Amino acid sequence: MRDQLRDRGVSSRFLSASEAKFYVDQYLSQNYTSKNVSLNNFNVKDDQIGIGDRKFKVYSLVDVDSIVLPTLIRPYTNIEVNNISMPVDLMSMVDSIPEAKSVVFNQVIFLPSQKQEMSRLAKKKNRHASLPNPSNQIAVEDIKKVEELIARENKQLVYCHFNLVVTVDVKADLQKCTNHLENTFGRIGIQISQRAYNQLELFVSTFPGNCYSLNKDYDRFLTLSDAAGCLMYKEKLPKSEDTPLKVYYTDRQGVPVAIDISGKEGKRKLTDNSNFFCLGPSGSGKSFHMNSVVRQLWEQNTDVVMVDTGNSYEGLCEYVGGKYISYTEEHPITMNPFRIQREELNVEKMDFLKNLIMLIWKGNYAIPTKIEELLIEQVIKEYYEAYFVGFKGYNKSQIDALHKKFLIETATEGKPTDTNKEVEERIWKKIKEMEDRRKALVVDELSFNSFFEYSTERIPYICNENKITGIDLSSYNYSLSEFYRGGTYERTLNENIDSSLFDETFIVFEIDTIKDNKTLFPLVTLIIMDVFIQKMRIKKNRKVLVIEEAWKAVASPMMAEYIKYLYKTARKFWAMVGVVTQELQDIIGSPIVKEAIINNSDVTILLDQGKFKERFDDIKAVLGLTDVECRKIFTINRLENTEGRSFFREVFIRRGLASDVYGVEEPRECYMTYTTERAEKEALKLYKEQLQCSHQEAIEAYCRDWSLSGISKSLAFAQKVNNAGQVLNLKQNK
């Protein structure tokens, strides 16, 4: 049981003897607020029980002599608040019982022998059939339906009992509570018992483990297990969390609720890291949701960096006055990754540069050999040594190592007639030649150009000195030359990054134009990721990097370790990294995704998975979803409480072991900020141009006309604007 509770995010423990006694005393006295309770002045009557300064009544919710229950059970009902219909929990009336100090709801389900109950049911059917009148015939038909349902769907018969224990002050009028419950339950089709005179018996039966004492003749009724499980179901609704980071959603009744999307900044720690993975098929509201999240993060002093391939964040970027960088041949995304300070030269930076070179040389999906990796690592190390200190010659330990190495080689390759003196002379000559070659290689500036020049000259010597074969120097020189002076992409790795980017709080890198370029696409994505790492180290506030479909460019065996490093670094520097995708195959077809991305993300976000239903078992396995979580996921966008609401989508969010379904509900102004519909963007552009106003003012004017038009759908209104070719400037009817 503890394991099952833990899997559902519920912590549990065994009570000590003193704790158990305390809780029993609280229940007996119906006093849940005082640390010390007194069990005195018991006064039992037919219709109530008194103890100390309070009294309580046990209300049996079903009269077994005349069972009146609703034909349809929903997890919500509607109430009128200031002439506005509001969805509330079906059992919300227990929160508003007049003068109530406490309310205890008891739901008891007995599991009888199915064989015996089916036999009794058959006998009851036969008795009714023997009495030929309409009411008995109806009873016979009802029993037949139950029998068919049990046989067809393997349902289970159960005995049920439901009651409420309502406690009030000793001077209060319990009749007010009774009237309230009769009226409110009556509105949802439940008629509570009018004859619950066995108050003491009912109360004693509500003790944990004591329900067996309920009278089977007048306290229990027979029904199916499904109905019993949901009849008095009180949905646990998410509440706003105690956290400095608040991302607002709505609960399933449409009530705003704030959660800590990171899972680690709130009072209750749900995760070890705040990195997230988001999956939503096309049309599920994925971009709408991510726009909402990053906007709220940005409003709470979070630096946002987006990598996009579909202009999904252009509107929001313009609205907040961010930096929108779209890759073009005239204005490529550039950086000088080799230009660093001496103190920046660490293992992580070396790995990044090695991955960069390997990416250009071998391609994204090739797996370099160990020798190739070691070779590039050595060249990079020597390159920076030449620049920062200059090569002055080998130190004693290096000379000793080289001497020993060449001595072994001479023993296996030298002539038998060689004297020791001749061998030593050859060895020292070779060491001197190696030193001279290293000294001749001078690095005056740090750039890809100078690294290319250094490496193309140095690598052949390293291979020769160490008798390395199988290195394709021609392919190395040719591949890297595209990024060298005069090459197709000469600016990409030789121009310093715009330093002002580190001061920008909202940046979108739009790289849709190169998504089909197998050389540039992964390279530019890698560059942006490194820019974010630099930003992480410089900025002290919260940061978030969201990578839409571009992440696929670097999801390769070669880049797996770098991705892991990115996630690890994010955890150190108060940052979040999120990957967003709409392709099912991306997560079930790539072990890199699971090992490098999903396993390093404690937050999982899923939108409507209806399109993936046939293969959801694969998603379930990869993401480690429980059966309960899967059932939650397939209720997304299935509730019938969206009428009269703004643009609305639901989303499943799991943080650590805690999971729930939330609503993404934004006003029209936000919808128009996030929209990617061409017609809507064109209509908004028309408003902005004709009114000669800011982006925000154009949205406000557009939405004002939209509301006055009486058109509910945005696309329909946008088409009306585009057809008119001008601002509508509608006026309020008087």
XYZ file of C-alpha atoms in Angstrom:
734
model
C 0.000 0.000 0.000
C 2.835 2.426 0.877
C 4.441 1.742 -2.510
C 1.157 2.456 -4.300
C 0.712 5.710 -2.397
C 4.301 6.751 -3.094
C 3.864 6.089 -6.817
C 0.950 8.544 -6.746
C 2.913 11.227 -4.925
C 1.355 10.603 -1.492
C 3.726 10.331 1.452
C 2.733 7.967 4.262
C 4.073 6.566 7.531
C 2.953 4.443 10.468
C 1.568 6.263 13.501
C 3.048 5.773 16.923
C 0.788 4.645 19.774
C 0.539 8.183 21.168
C -0.249 9.638 17.727
C -2.928 7.008 17.089
C -4.536 7.783 20.461
C -4.475 11.508 19.698
C -6.245 11.065 16.349
C -8.825 8.710 17.863
C -9.538 11.277 20.587
C -9.906 13.993 17.957
C -12.412 11.866 16.053
C -14.419 10.922 19.144
C -14.674 14.566 20.170
C -15.035 15.824 16.567
C -12.455 18.442 17.471
C -9.667 18.831 14.906
C -8.318 22.230 15.924
C -7.347 21.908 19.602
C -4.085 20.241 20.641
C -5.753 18.999 23.825
C -9.221 17.440 23.575
C -11.634 16.534 26.346
C -13.959 13.541 26.123
C -16.804 14.489 28.476
C -20.518 15.161 28.618
C -21.581 12.617 26.013
C -25.268 13.123 25.249
C -26.761 10.736 22.699
C -30.194 11.448 21.216
C -32.143 9.950 18.344
C -31.204 12.755 15.967
C -27.824 14.015 17.269
C -24.868 13.419 19.589
C -23.463 15.997 22.015
C -19.965 16.098 23.500
C -18.511 18.956 25.552
C -19.175 22.328 23.889
C -20.213 20.902 20.510
C -22.703 18.552 18.931
C -22.827 16.617 15.685
C -25.157 14.642 13.477
C -24.505 11.745 11.130
C -26.390 12.150 7.849
C -26.902 8.981 5.857
C -26.906 10.190 2.264
C -29.085 7.437 0.866
C -32.413 6.188 2.205
C -32.407 2.455 1.368
C -36.223 2.347 1.470
C -36.403 4.879 -1.329
C -33.071 5.156 -3.103
C -32.940 8.402 -5.056
C -29.666 8.908 -6.935
C -28.623 10.954 -9.982
C -28.656 9.199 -13.337
C -25.507 11.041 -14.470
C -22.413 11.672 -12.364
C -19.970 14.421 -13.358
C -16.868 15.687 -11.533
C -18.370 19.172 -11.434
C -21.639 21.064 -11.306
C -22.544 24.700 -11.933
C -23.517 27.431 -9.491
C -24.580 31.014 -10.106
C -22.224 33.690 -8.758
C -23.268 37.286 -9.534
C -25.351 36.024 -12.464
C -22.359 34.166 -13.834
C -22.343 30.383 -14.098
C -19.260 28.918 -12.373
C -18.231 25.246 -12.407
C -17.639 23.837 -8.910
C -16.906 20.467 -7.373
C -19.913 18.159 -7.096
C -19.423 17.981 -3.330
C -18.707 21.686 -2.874
C -21.755 21.997 -0.624
C -19.788 20.452 2.243
C -17.616 23.576 2.280
C -20.574 25.885 2.876
C -22.724 24.096 5.484
C -23.995 26.855 7.808
C -22.292 27.060 11.232
C -20.335 23.844 10.627
C -17.078 23.513 12.588
C -16.021 20.338 10.811
C -17.352 17.923 8.201
C -16.294 14.275 7.836
C -17.287 12.414 4.681
C -17.398 8.590 4.919
C -17.640 6.324 1.900
C -17.842 2.586 2.685
C -17.771 -0.147 0.029
C -18.258 -3.860 0.838
C -17.102 -6.576 -1.566
C -19.463 -9.567 -1.206
C -19.309 -13.014 -2.798
C -20.247 -12.411 -6.421
C -21.726 -15.876 -6.868
C -24.077 -15.463 -3.896
C -25.146 -11.968 -4.893
C -25.881 -13.024 -8.474
C -28.015 -15.860 -7.108
C -29.936 -13.452 -4.847
C -30.394 -11.053 -7.741
C -31.811 -13.828 -9.918
C -34.286 -14.830 -7.176
C -35.349 -11.202 -6.774
C -35.916 -10.977 -10.543
C -38.092 -14.091 -10.445
C -40.174 -12.707 -7.547
C -40.844 -9.493 -9.440
C -41.666 -11.459 -12.601
C -44.308 -13.443 -10.743
C -46.248 -10.248 -9.971
C -47.674 -8.915 -13.254
C -47.858 -5.174 -12.770
C -45.911 -2.350 -14.480
C -43.618 -1.497 -11.545
C -42.506 -5.115 -11.147
C -41.926 -5.481 -14.874
C -39.699 -2.371 -14.794
C -37.743 -3.929 -11.906
C -37.318 -7.150 -13.923
C -35.954 -5.197 -16.924
C -33.549 -3.259 -14.686
C -32.174 -6.466 -13.139
C -31.737 -7.976 -16.622
C -29.707 -4.922 -17.692
C -27.477 -5.304 -14.629
C -26.967 -9.019 -15.317
C -26.070 -8.326 -18.949
C -23.636 -5.585 -17.946
C -21.925 -7.850 -15.418
C -21.635 -10.662 -17.953
C -20.480 -8.457 -20.848
C -18.059 -6.107 -19.073
C -17.117 -8.167 -16.030
C -18.462 -5.613 -13.544
C -18.640 -6.263 -9.794
C -21.577 -6.015 -7.376
C -20.861 -4.137 -4.137
C -22.700 -2.892 -1.048
C -22.329 0.806 -0.248
C -22.859 3.291 2.522
C -22.248 7.057 2.451
C -22.570 9.518 5.303
C -21.539 12.959 6.518
C -20.616 13.794 10.117
C -21.413 17.500 10.597
C -20.222 19.170 13.829
C -21.514 22.526 15.129
C -21.367 24.555 18.321
C -23.638 23.209 21.082
C -25.879 26.296 20.791
C -26.175 26.176 17.007
C -29.273 25.006 15.144
C -28.581 21.700 13.394
C -31.808 22.081 11.423
C -30.100 24.763 9.311
C -27.449 22.211 8.352
C -30.161 19.674 7.551
C -32.080 22.103 5.352
C -28.901 23.099 3.503
C -27.924 19.503 2.798
C -31.422 18.486 1.702
C -31.622 21.409 -0.721
C -28.136 21.140 -2.197
C -28.158 17.357 -2.524
C -31.661 17.545 -3.948
C -30.398 19.798 -6.760
C -27.959 17.106 -7.914
C -30.552 14.309 -7.644
C -29.743 12.822 -4.221
C -32.340 12.453 -1.482
C -30.687 12.073 1.910
C -32.236 9.816 4.546
C -34.940 11.366 6.701
C -34.826 8.570 9.267
C -31.234 8.244 10.459
C -32.259 7.761 14.087
C -29.507 5.250 14.890
C -27.001 8.073 15.483
C -24.685 6.280 17.919
C -24.621 3.147 15.769
C -23.801 5.151 12.651
C -21.107 7.159 14.416
C -19.373 4.098 15.875
C -19.488 2.470 12.449
C -17.502 5.346 10.957
C -14.417 4.548 13.063
C -11.553 3.295 10.873
C -11.820 -0.499 10.675
C -15.279 -0.584 12.284
C -17.503 -0.302 9.218
C -18.486 -3.981 9.487
C -20.982 -2.967 12.206
C -23.177 -1.119 9.689
C -26.607 -2.737 9.563
C -26.893 -4.627 6.283
C -30.681 -4.260 6.204
C -31.053 -0.481 6.350
C -27.545 1.086 6.158
C -26.283 -0.519 2.931
C -27.542 -0.647 -0.637
C -26.468 -2.785 -3.613
C -24.934 -1.278 -6.773
C -22.111 -1.774 -9.278
C -18.500 -1.015 -8.356
C -18.116 1.744 -10.993
C -21.091 3.674 -9.646
C -19.947 3.157 -6.055
C -16.517 4.485 -6.823
C -17.701 7.738 -8.374
C -21.059 8.431 -6.728
C -19.710 10.616 -3.985
C -16.426 11.303 -5.727
C -14.874 14.535 -4.512
C -12.255 15.613 -7.001
C -9.000 16.793 -5.510
C -8.387 20.087 -7.204
C -4.915 21.575 -7.457
C -4.288 24.595 -5.267
C -1.918 27.499 -5.795
C 1.486 26.544 -4.485
C 3.619 28.417 -1.984
C 6.419 29.389 -4.335
C 8.271 32.526 -5.511
C 7.994 31.258 -9.111
C 4.344 31.271 -10.167
C 3.139 30.042 -13.554
C -0.633 30.403 -13.756
C -2.947 27.790 -15.209
C -6.582 26.968 -14.477
C -7.832 23.904 -12.665
C -10.383 21.641 -14.334
C -13.180 23.880 -13.153
C -11.673 26.983 -14.720
C -10.353 28.469 -11.460
C -6.872 30.089 -11.710
C -4.112 28.158 -9.957
C -0.404 28.977 -9.715
C 2.240 26.248 -9.783
C 6.012 26.125 -9.631
C 6.769 24.878 -13.151
C 10.365 24.142 -12.147
C 9.316 21.870 -9.296
C 12.252 22.968 -7.139
C 11.668 26.584 -6.077
C 8.489 26.159 -4.068
C 8.137 25.368 -0.372
C 7.479 21.765 -1.389
C 10.426 20.437 -3.418
C 9.190 18.146 -6.181
C 12.274 17.782 -8.388
C 16.050 17.678 -8.330
C 16.289 19.657 -11.540
C 13.947 21.891 -13.486
C 14.803 20.742 -17.027
C 11.719 19.722 -18.986
C 10.576 17.685 -21.978
C 7.394 18.624 -23.855
C 5.539 16.441 -26.387
C 2.454 17.583 -28.266
C 1.279 16.653 -31.770
C 0.531 19.321 -34.338
C -2.618 21.272 -33.449
C -2.570 20.312 -29.749
C -1.707 23.857 -28.557
C 1.961 23.137 -27.906
C 3.319 26.503 -29.057
C 0.423 28.338 -27.375
C 1.318 26.672 -24.075
C 5.041 27.359 -24.364
C 4.355 31.008 -25.236
C 2.271 31.286 -22.074
C 4.970 29.674 -19.923
C 7.950 31.698 -21.191
C 5.956 34.949 -21.009
C 5.230 34.337 -17.350
C 8.821 33.303 -16.672
C 10.091 36.465 -18.382
C 7.717 38.598 -16.300
C 9.362 37.085 -13.206
C 12.929 38.177 -14.003
C 13.878 35.131 -16.060
C 16.171 35.486 -19.063
C 14.605 33.583 -21.963
C 16.469 32.100 -24.952
C 14.402 30.340 -27.632
C 15.601 28.255 -30.574
C 12.795 27.953 -33.098
C 12.155 26.715 -36.625
C 8.623 27.916 -37.274
C 8.193 31.567 -36.207
C 6.158 30.410 -33.187
C 7.569 33.070 -30.864
C 7.924 36.074 -33.182
C 4.771 37.766 -31.841
C 5.696 37.381 -28.171
C 9.265 38.517 -28.834
C 8.008 41.698 -30.500
C 5.457 42.271 -27.732
C 8.057 42.152 -24.918
C 10.637 44.088 -26.941
C 13.038 41.180 -27.201
C 15.772 40.362 -29.706
C 14.588 38.361 -32.723
C 17.490 36.890 -34.689
C 16.586 35.210 -37.947
C 19.357 33.383 -39.827
C 19.982 34.674 -43.351
C 22.978 34.488 -45.669
C 23.416 38.253 -45.316
C 23.114 38.141 -41.525
C 24.208 34.697 -40.326
C 24.349 33.759 -36.650
C 28.062 34.030 -35.856
C 30.480 33.599 -33.013
C 34.185 33.219 -32.389
C 34.256 30.090 -30.208
C 38.065 29.970 -30.080
C 38.435 33.460 -28.649
C 38.448 32.887 -24.895
C 40.271 34.100 -21.797
C 42.962 31.882 -20.330
C 40.856 31.157 -17.235
C 38.019 29.882 -19.476
C 40.198 27.070 -20.782
C 38.815 24.090 -18.876
C 37.690 20.540 -19.608
C 34.183 21.631 -20.596
C 35.440 24.235 -23.085
C 37.883 21.756 -24.566
C 35.057 19.249 -25.033
C 32.876 21.886 -26.713
C 35.607 22.832 -29.192
C 36.407 19.191 -29.863
C 32.705 18.495 -30.576
C 32.568 21.556 -32.816
C 35.502 20.407 -34.930
C 34.243 16.822 -35.050
C 30.821 18.044 -36.135
C 32.318 19.911 -39.096
C 34.783 17.169 -40.003
C 32.794 13.966 -39.520
C 29.166 15.127 -39.712
C 26.458 14.902 -37.064
C 25.792 11.181 -37.067
C 29.254 9.748 -37.675
C 31.011 8.215 -34.697
C 34.654 9.342 -34.538
C 37.368 6.892 -33.546
C 39.199 7.190 -30.246
C 42.384 8.151 -32.113
C 40.588 10.971 -33.949
C 39.207 12.359 -30.687
C 42.614 12.214 -28.966
C 44.245 13.843 -31.972
C 41.868 16.824 -32.000
C 42.141 17.193 -28.206
C 45.928 17.375 -28.475
C 45.849 19.918 -31.289
C 43.441 22.179 -29.362
C 45.604 21.957 -26.255
C 48.778 22.806 -28.164
C 47.001 25.629 -30.023
C 46.120 27.446 -26.808
C 49.509 26.744 -25.296
C 51.111 28.398 -28.332
C 48.935 31.483 -27.887
C 48.892 31.970 -24.116
C 52.501 31.056 -23.199
C 54.303 30.209 -26.449
C 56.220 26.993 -26.836
C 59.715 27.355 -25.333
C 60.718 23.698 -25.474
C 59.885 20.468 -23.692
C 60.275 20.239 -19.933
C 62.346 17.537 -18.279
C 59.506 15.059 -17.769
C 58.395 15.461 -21.398
C 61.955 14.959 -22.631
C 62.359 11.842 -20.472
C 59.114 10.415 -21.838
C 60.110 11.133 -25.452
C 63.561 9.664 -24.876
C 62.130 6.450 -23.464
C 59.632 6.218 -26.317
C 62.273 6.689 -29.045
C 64.645 4.312 -27.307
C 62.028 1.555 -27.487
C 61.350 2.346 -31.144
C 65.111 2.217 -31.910
C 65.413 -1.161 -30.218
C 62.785 -2.600 -32.543
C 63.611 -0.683 -35.718
C 67.345 0.207 -35.469
C 70.287 -1.540 -37.143
C 72.128 -4.239 -35.163
C 75.423 -2.435 -35.861
C 74.256 0.858 -34.231
C 76.322 1.912 -31.272
C 74.758 3.430 -28.151
C 76.282 6.760 -29.097
C 74.713 6.671 -32.559
C 71.312 5.760 -31.092
C 71.483 8.626 -28.596
C 72.468 11.083 -31.290
C 69.491 10.120 -33.458
C 67.106 10.380 -30.515
C 68.292 13.814 -29.461
C 68.209 15.009 -33.045
C 64.610 13.884 -33.382
C 63.604 15.611 -30.142
C 65.353 18.810 -31.316
C 63.475 18.692 -34.657
C 60.164 18.260 -32.852
C 60.905 21.234 -30.598
C 61.867 23.407 -33.558
C 58.667 22.541 -35.423
C 56.549 23.415 -32.366
C 58.421 26.697 -31.847
C 57.860 27.662 -35.486
C 54.090 27.446 -35.085
C 53.018 30.810 -33.710
C 49.413 31.839 -32.922
C 48.934 35.627 -33.030
C 45.163 35.724 -32.620
C 42.416 33.375 -31.509
C 39.903 32.509 -34.227
C 38.756 29.583 -36.279
C 41.014 30.838 -39.092
C 44.152 30.646 -36.950
C 43.115 27.283 -35.518
C 42.592 25.895 -39.023
C 46.047 27.089 -40.088
C 47.660 25.703 -36.942
C 45.879 22.339 -37.077
C 46.432 21.639 -40.788
C 50.162 22.146 -40.280
C 50.444 20.445 -36.903
C 48.298 17.303 -37.403
C 50.569 15.692 -40.062
C 53.561 16.119 -37.730
C 51.695 14.579 -34.797
C 50.682 11.621 -36.955
C 54.235 11.168 -38.236
C 55.848 11.563 -34.804
C 53.502 9.000 -33.281
C 53.281 6.726 -36.333
C 49.490 7.233 -36.545
C 47.846 5.954 -39.709
C 44.299 5.963 -41.044
C 43.650 9.694 -40.485
C 41.938 11.181 -43.535
C 43.719 14.547 -43.634
C 42.249 15.440 -47.015
C 38.665 15.199 -45.746
C 39.666 17.153 -42.605
C 41.160 20.005 -44.637
C 38.300 20.073 -47.133
C 35.491 19.980 -44.550
C 36.964 22.696 -42.354
C 37.953 24.914 -45.277
C 34.288 25.865 -45.814
C 34.511 27.847 -42.551
C 37.988 29.239 -43.286
C 38.854 32.539 -44.910
C 37.236 32.656 -48.378
C 34.990 29.671 -47.670
C 31.212 29.522 -47.984
C 30.679 30.014 -44.244
C 33.770 32.065 -43.416
C 31.859 34.457 -41.113
C 30.149 31.816 -39.024
C 33.081 30.999 -36.721
C 35.293 34.040 -37.153
C 33.137 36.964 -36.050
C 32.672 37.769 -32.403
C 29.212 37.258 -31.014
C 27.198 40.371 -30.370
C 28.088 41.017 -26.713
C 24.816 42.915 -26.219
C 23.031 39.554 -26.368
C 24.184 38.845 -22.841
C 22.185 41.857 -21.661
C 19.037 40.909 -23.580
C 16.360 39.273 -21.439
C 14.338 37.720 -24.270
C 16.078 36.289 -27.349
C 14.624 34.194 -30.161
C 16.940 32.476 -32.644
C 14.886 31.628 -35.717
C 16.801 29.118 -37.875
C 14.049 27.783 -40.111
C 15.966 28.818 -43.259
C 18.796 26.360 -42.555
C 16.854 23.421 -41.102
C 17.597 21.376 -44.232
C 21.300 22.280 -44.276
C 23.009 19.217 -42.791
C 26.214 21.175 -42.160
C 24.934 24.460 -40.764
C 21.840 23.339 -38.862
C 23.571 21.323 -36.134
C 26.491 23.728 -36.043
C 24.368 26.833 -35.462
C 22.292 24.977 -32.860
C 25.507 24.043 -31.066
C 26.660 27.667 -31.213
C 23.407 28.894 -29.647
C 23.654 26.290 -26.891
C 27.160 27.482 -26.083
C 25.969 31.105 -26.065
C 23.407 30.061 -23.470
C 26.098 28.382 -21.384
C 28.085 31.615 -21.444
C 24.953 33.520 -20.456
C 24.399 31.091 -17.572
C 27.827 31.849 -16.177
C 27.521 35.629 -16.578
C 23.934 36.289 -15.435
C 22.978 35.599 -11.819
C 19.185 35.493 -12.285
C 17.031 32.586 -13.460
C 17.521 31.520 -17.096
C 15.611 29.241 -19.458
C 16.594 27.762 -22.827
C 13.751 26.344 -24.914
C 14.737 24.340 -27.987
C 11.907 23.495 -30.343
C 12.457 21.074 -33.232
C 16.051 22.301 -33.605
C 17.185 19.963 -30.819
C 17.046 17.097 -33.346
C 20.036 18.654 -35.061
C 22.296 17.713 -32.158
C 20.569 14.555 -30.879
C 23.335 12.284 -32.087
C 25.793 9.891 -30.416
C 28.538 12.440 -31.015
C 26.674 15.162 -29.138
C 25.171 13.039 -26.352
C 27.864 13.903 -23.816
C 27.656 17.600 -24.632
C 23.868 17.575 -24.144
C 24.358 15.884 -20.765
C 26.927 18.554 -19.898
C 24.446 21.298 -20.881
C 21.774 19.850 -18.588
C 24.246 19.346 -15.756
C 25.541 22.899 -16.068
C 21.986 24.275 -16.088
C 21.379 22.715 -12.676
C 24.420 24.532 -11.267
C 23.603 27.994 -12.586
C 19.876 28.413 -11.809
C 18.798 27.582 -15.337
C 16.227 25.419 -17.087
C 16.614 23.638 -20.412
C 13.496 22.536 -22.241
C 13.085 20.424 -25.355
C 9.809 20.664 -27.290
C 8.755 18.296 -30.053
C 5.691 17.168 -31.977
C 7.103 14.012 -33.522
C 6.390 10.697 -31.820
C 9.286 8.958 -33.525
C 11.667 11.482 -31.990
C 11.249 9.975 -28.540
C 10.610 6.305 -29.234
C 13.146 5.922 -32.015
C 16.223 7.495 -30.480
C 18.111 6.116 -27.456
C 19.989 9.444 -27.317
C 16.737 11.237 -26.499
C 16.071 8.954 -23.550
C 19.636 8.835 -22.233
C 20.680 12.452 -22.740
C 17.416 14.415 -22.611
C 14.557 12.556 -20.898
C 16.714 11.015 -18.165
C 18.014 14.506 -17.336
C 14.561 16.137 -17.255
C 12.506 15.923 -14.069
C 9.577 17.808 -15.609
C 7.412 16.167 -18.294
C 4.772 18.129 -20.217
C 2.273 16.350 -22.478
C -0.517 17.891 -24.499
C -3.436 16.076 -26.152
C -2.060 12.623 -27.071
C -5.127 11.483 -29.022
C -3.111 11.276 -32.256
C -0.562 8.997 -30.542
C -3.090 6.701 -28.853
C -2.231 3.660 -30.970
C 1.431 3.819 -29.950
C 1.066 5.310 -26.512
C 2.458 2.200 -24.847
C 5.829 3.155 -26.338
C 5.550 6.695 -24.939
C 4.479 5.281 -21.581
C 7.564 3.068 -21.440
C 10.050 5.758 -22.490
C 8.667 8.404 -20.118
C 8.035 5.978 -17.249
C 4.337 6.895 -16.914
C 2.075 5.063 -14.461
C -1.360 3.680 -15.368
C -3.005 6.430 -13.312
C -1.025 9.110 -15.149
C -2.024 7.605 -18.502
C -5.688 7.778 -17.541
C -5.225 11.437 -16.599
C -3.552 12.160 -19.930
C -6.439 10.755 -21.937
C -8.925 13.037 -20.172
C -7.165 16.079 -21.664
C -9.651 18.330 -23.520
C -12.484 15.878 -22.803
C -14.436 17.860 -20.190
C -17.597 19.621 -21.276
C -16.921 22.854 -19.407
C -15.304 25.012 -22.083
C -18.403 26.979 -23.124
C -17.997 30.737 -22.792
C -14.289 30.483 -21.993
C -11.298 31.996 -23.763
C -9.037 29.999 -26.058
C -8.503 26.926 -23.971
C -6.276 23.865 -24.032
C -5.386 21.360 -21.330
C -1.941 20.026 -20.539
C -0.560 17.224 -18.356
C 2.414 18.265 -16.202
C 4.512 15.884 -14.122
C 7.115 17.280 -11.734
C 9.000 14.461 -10.084
C 6.255 12.120 -8.825
C 3.521 14.792 -8.694
C 1.289 15.078 -11.748
C -1.983 16.732 -12.739
C -3.945 18.146 -15.666
C -4.140 21.933 -15.963
C -5.879 24.336 -18.300
C -4.025 26.875 -20.434
C -6.500 29.723 -20.680
C -5.481 33.179 -21.881
C -7.362 36.327 -22.929
C -7.729 37.259 -26.586
C -4.821 39.700 -26.373
C -2.470 36.880 -25.427
C -3.907 34.610 -28.103
C -3.181 37.235 -30.764
C 0.321 37.663 -29.377
C 1.045 33.946 -29.646
C -0.801 33.102 -32.866
C 1.007 31.467 -35.768
C -1.994 31.574 -38.146
C -0.973 33.482 -41.265
C -4.389 35.157 -41.722
C -4.430 36.392 -38.108
C -0.873 37.705 -38.339
C -1.673 39.499 -41.596
C -4.757 41.124 -40.057
C -2.740 42.255 -37.038
C -0.024 43.622 -39.321
C -2.683 45.635 -41.158
C -3.834 47.187 -37.867
C -0.291 48.077 -36.908
C 0.519 49.703 -40.246
C -2.701 51.683 -40.632
C -2.839 52.863 -37.020
C 0.943 53.521 -37.009
C 1.167 52.248 -33.456
C 3.143 49.823 -31.352
C 2.629 46.067 -31.479
C 0.834 46.132 -28.140
C -1.509 48.952 -29.195
C -2.300 47.122 -32.456
C -3.266 43.985 -30.528
C -5.489 45.967 -28.157
C -7.267 47.714 -31.055
C -7.677 44.442 -32.962
C -9.144 42.625 -29.941
C -11.472 45.538 -29.187
C -12.928 45.312 -32.698
C -13.014 41.525 -32.473
C -15.144 41.680 -29.306
C -17.502 44.269 -30.812
C -17.919 42.224 -34.012
C -19.790 39.424 -32.245
C -17.631 36.870 -34.068
C -16.456 34.171 -31.670
C -13.653 32.638 -33.740
C -10.480 34.613 -34.282
C -9.769 33.192 -37.731
C -13.219 34.212 -38.981
C -12.709 37.758 -37.718
C -9.198 37.924 -39.235
C -10.618 36.910 -42.607
C -13.204 39.687 -42.325
C -10.428 42.228 -41.647
C -8.290 40.942 -44.521
C -11.243 41.019 -46.916
C -11.994 44.605 -45.898
C -8.314 45.528 -46.282
C -8.540 48.081 -43.492
C -9.024 48.637 -39.771
C -12.691 48.061 -38.958
C -12.827 50.532 -36.049
C -16.150 49.195 -34.742
C -18.258 51.182 -32.256
C -20.258 50.031 -29.241
C -23.985 49.843 -29.940
C -25.991 52.140 -27.671
